[in-house]
């Protein structure tokens, strides 16, 4: 089994097929979208492929260590993940092909008008254990 991150983007990826921003959806459309995501997670829990999924708020701050004292905090001018990342799903599957299959299914979540969002999802494998080199 290998873990993959299915990353949902606000922007930065190619435009989705149903490119109406979520803040313009009706409450019913948002409810349908969230239910689809919950049902997706429940089904993957049953197959043992689900790890977690989370939606993110648009708030965020950059912080770094800068020696002693208060760390610097800024709201830019970076290409910030709060502007890019909408949320994620982590799966644990048998193959890369299965990860792609599930990402495509997740991309079909309903959006405006009840039509599939057809959003692009970034599929990224988790870094696995480092291989030990032996002679």
mmCIF file of C-alpha atoms in Angstrom:
data_model
loop_
_atom_site.group_PDB
_atom_site.id
_atom_site.type_symbol
_atom_site.label_atom_id
_atom_site.label_comp_id
_atom_site.label_asym_id
_atom_site.label_seq_id
_atom_site.Cartn_x
_atom_site.Cartn_y
_atom_site.Cartn_z
ATOM 1 C CA UNK A 1 0.000 0.000 0.000
ATOM 2 C CA UNK A 2 1.154 3.550 -0.713
ATOM 3 C CA UNK A 3 -0.287 6.819 0.510
ATOM 4 C CA UNK A 4 -1.223 9.586 -1.909
ATOM 5 C CA UNK A 5 -2.330 13.161 -1.381
ATOM 6 C CA UNK A 6 -5.224 14.279 -3.577
ATOM 7 C CA UNK A 7 -4.881 18.045 -3.453
ATOM 8 C CA UNK A 8 -7.821 20.317 -4.277
ATOM 9 C CA UNK A 9 -6.947 23.785 -5.561
ATOM 10 C CA UNK A 10 -8.796 27.091 -5.421
ATOM 11 C CA UNK A 11 -6.715 28.265 -8.356
ATOM 12 C CA UNK A 12 -3.357 27.557 -9.930
ATOM 13 C CA UNK A 13 -4.530 24.427 -11.719
ATOM 14 C CA UNK A 14 -6.172 24.457 -15.146
ATOM 15 C CA UNK A 15 -9.778 25.661 -15.053
ATOM 16 C CA UNK A 16 -12.276 22.994 -14.045
ATOM 17 C CA UNK A 17 -15.125 21.936 -16.312
ATOM 18 C CA UNK A 18 -17.723 23.604 -14.065
ATOM 19 C CA UNK A 19 -15.706 26.672 -13.126
ATOM 20 C CA UNK A 20 -18.237 28.531 -10.952
ATOM 21 C CA UNK A 21 -16.491 29.555 -7.684
ATOM 22 C CA UNK A 22 -17.910 27.864 -4.590
ATOM 23 C CA UNK A 23 -18.782 31.220 -3.007
ATOM 24 C CA UNK A 24 -21.340 31.602 -5.820
ATOM 25 C CA UNK A 25 -23.031 28.231 -5.193
ATOM 26 C CA UNK A 26 -26.410 27.939 -3.517
ATOM 27 C CA UNK A 27 -26.579 26.414 -0.030
ATOM 28 C CA UNK A 28 -28.132 23.301 -1.597
ATOM 29 C CA UNK A 29 -25.234 22.956 -4.050
ATOM 30 C CA UNK A 30 -22.718 23.252 -1.210
ATOM 31 C CA UNK A 31 -24.618 20.639 0.809
ATOM 32 C CA UNK A 32 -24.645 18.248 -2.163
ATOM 33 C CA UNK A 33 -20.907 18.755 -2.696
ATOM 34 C CA UNK A 34 -20.085 18.123 0.977
ATOM 35 C CA UNK A 35 -22.316 15.021 1.025
ATOM 36 C CA UNK A 36 -20.519 13.655 -2.045
ATOM 37 C CA UNK A 37 -17.181 14.151 -0.290
ATOM 38 C CA UNK A 38 -18.469 12.462 2.898
ATOM 39 C CA UNK A 39 -19.913 9.534 0.943
ATOM 40 C CA UNK A 40 -16.609 9.181 -0.943
ATOM 41 C CA UNK A 41 -14.727 8.994 2.370
ATOM 42 C CA UNK A 42 -17.207 6.527 3.875
ATOM 43 C CA UNK A 43 -16.922 4.205 0.879
ATOM 44 C CA UNK A 44 -13.117 4.308 1.039
ATOM 45 C CA UNK A 45 -13.235 3.611 4.790
ATOM 46 C CA UNK A 46 -15.095 0.405 3.928
ATOM 47 C CA UNK A 47 -12.354 -0.653 1.476
ATOM 48 C CA UNK A 48 -9.551 0.364 3.851
ATOM 49 C CA UNK A 49 -8.255 3.009 1.405
ATOM 50 C CA UNK A 50 -9.294 6.127 3.320
ATOM 51 C CA UNK A 51 -6.873 7.983 5.588
ATOM 52 C CA UNK A 52 -8.430 11.467 5.919
ATOM 53 C CA UNK A 53 -9.780 14.502 4.138
ATOM 54 C CA UNK A 54 -10.047 18.120 5.169
ATOM 55 C CA UNK A 55 -11.332 21.356 3.714
ATOM 56 C CA UNK A 56 -9.366 24.510 4.438
ATOM 57 C CA UNK A 57 -10.522 28.045 5.169
ATOM 58 C CA UNK A 58 -8.974 30.846 3.097
ATOM 59 C CA UNK A 59 -7.166 32.309 6.144
ATOM 60 C CA UNK A 60 -3.453 31.655 6.586
ATOM 61 C CA UNK A 61 -0.175 33.218 7.682
ATOM 62 C CA UNK A 62 3.497 32.617 6.917
ATOM 63 C CA UNK A 63 5.760 32.168 9.956
ATOM 64 C CA UNK A 64 9.439 31.273 10.182
ATOM 65 C CA UNK A 65 12.151 30.929 12.807
ATOM 66 C CA UNK A 66 14.299 34.060 12.798
ATOM 67 C CA UNK A 67 16.518 33.561 15.817
ATOM 68 C CA UNK A 68 15.602 34.639 19.305
ATOM 69 C CA UNK A 69 12.522 36.709 19.955
ATOM 70 C CA UNK A 70 9.306 37.004 18.040
ATOM 71 C CA UNK A 71 9.204 35.150 14.712
ATOM 72 C CA UNK A 72 8.416 37.238 11.634
ATOM 73 C CA UNK A 73 4.826 36.875 10.448
ATOM 74 C CA UNK A 74 3.672 38.065 7.053
ATOM 75 C CA UNK A 75 0.711 37.951 4.729
ATOM 76 C CA UNK A 76 2.802 38.103 1.593
ATOM 77 C CA UNK A 77 4.003 38.863 -1.026
ATOM 78 C CA UNK A 78 4.238 35.094 -1.562
ATOM 79 C CA UNK A 79 2.176 32.787 -3.715
ATOM 80 C CA UNK A 80 0.376 31.624 -0.590
ATOM 81 C CA UNK A 81 -1.253 28.270 -0.140
ATOM 82 C CA UNK A 82 -4.334 29.964 1.358
ATOM 83 C CA UNK A 83 -4.974 31.323 -2.136
ATOM 84 C CA UNK A 84 -4.267 27.980 -3.780
ATOM 85 C CA UNK A 85 -5.199 24.977 -1.641
ATOM 86 C CA UNK A 86 -8.862 24.293 -0.923
ATOM 87 C CA UNK A 87 -8.401 20.974 0.848
ATOM 88 C CA UNK A 88 -7.081 17.473 0.529
ATOM 89 C CA UNK A 89 -7.826 13.795 0.760
ATOM 90 C CA UNK A 90 -5.241 11.235 1.811
ATOM 91 C CA UNK A 91 -5.682 7.707 0.509
ATOM 92 C CA UNK A 92 -3.734 4.490 1.031
ATOM 93 C CA UNK A 93 -4.020 2.347 -2.085
ATOM 94 C CA UNK A 94 -2.353 -0.587 -3.825
ATOM 95 C CA UNK A 95 -1.191 1.296 -6.903
ATOM 96 C CA UNK A 96 -0.654 4.623 -8.609
ATOM 97 C CA UNK A 97 -3.362 3.638 -11.091
ATOM 98 C CA UNK A 98 -5.853 3.242 -8.237
ATOM 99 C CA UNK A 99 -4.871 6.683 -6.919
ATOM 100 C CA UNK A 100 -5.611 8.159 -10.365
ATOM 101 C CA UNK A 101 -8.939 6.330 -10.526
ATOM 102 C CA UNK A 102 -10.025 7.717 -7.152
ATOM 103 C CA UNK A 103 -8.819 11.235 -8.014
ATOM 104 C CA UNK A 104 -10.946 11.162 -11.172
ATOM 105 C CA UNK A 105 -13.949 10.051 -9.128
ATOM 106 C CA UNK A 106 -13.379 12.821 -6.594
ATOM 107 C CA UNK A 107 -13.168 15.312 -9.470
ATOM 108 C CA UNK A 108 -16.771 14.433 -10.317
ATOM 109 C CA UNK A 109 -18.158 15.957 -7.096
ATOM 110 C CA UNK A 110 -21.210 18.098 -7.880
ATOM 111 C CA UNK A 111 -20.873 21.852 -8.108
ATOM 112 C CA UNK A 112 -22.973 24.679 -9.504
ATOM 113 C CA UNK A 113 -26.225 23.460 -11.007
ATOM 114 C CA UNK A 114 -25.540 19.975 -9.631
ATOM 115 C CA UNK A 115 -23.143 19.340 -12.494
ATOM 116 C CA UNK A 116 -19.761 17.656 -11.808
ATOM 117 C CA UNK A 117 -17.037 20.146 -10.963
ATOM 118 C CA UNK A 118 -14.525 18.264 -13.156
ATOM 119 C CA UNK A 119 -11.743 19.943 -11.194
ATOM 120 C CA UNK A 120 -8.100 19.091 -11.611
ATOM 121 C CA UNK A 121 -6.672 17.318 -8.569
ATOM 122 C CA UNK A 122 -2.973 17.116 -7.867
ATOM 123 C CA UNK A 123 -1.982 13.514 -7.053
ATOM 124 C CA UNK A 124 1.215 13.289 -5.003
ATOM 125 C CA UNK A 125 2.725 10.220 -3.388
ATOM 126 C CA UNK A 126 3.915 10.457 0.184
ATOM 127 C CA UNK A 127 7.633 10.121 0.686
ATOM 128 C CA UNK A 128 8.261 6.558 1.809
ATOM 129 C CA UNK A 129 10.944 5.121 4.049
ATOM 130 C CA UNK A 130 14.459 5.806 2.872
ATOM 131 C CA UNK A 131 16.110 2.759 1.362
ATOM 132 C CA UNK A 132 19.167 1.457 3.201
ATOM 133 C CA UNK A 133 22.126 0.955 0.924
ATOM 134 C CA UNK A 134 23.956 -2.249 1.670
ATOM 135 C CA UNK A 135 27.099 -3.611 0.102
#
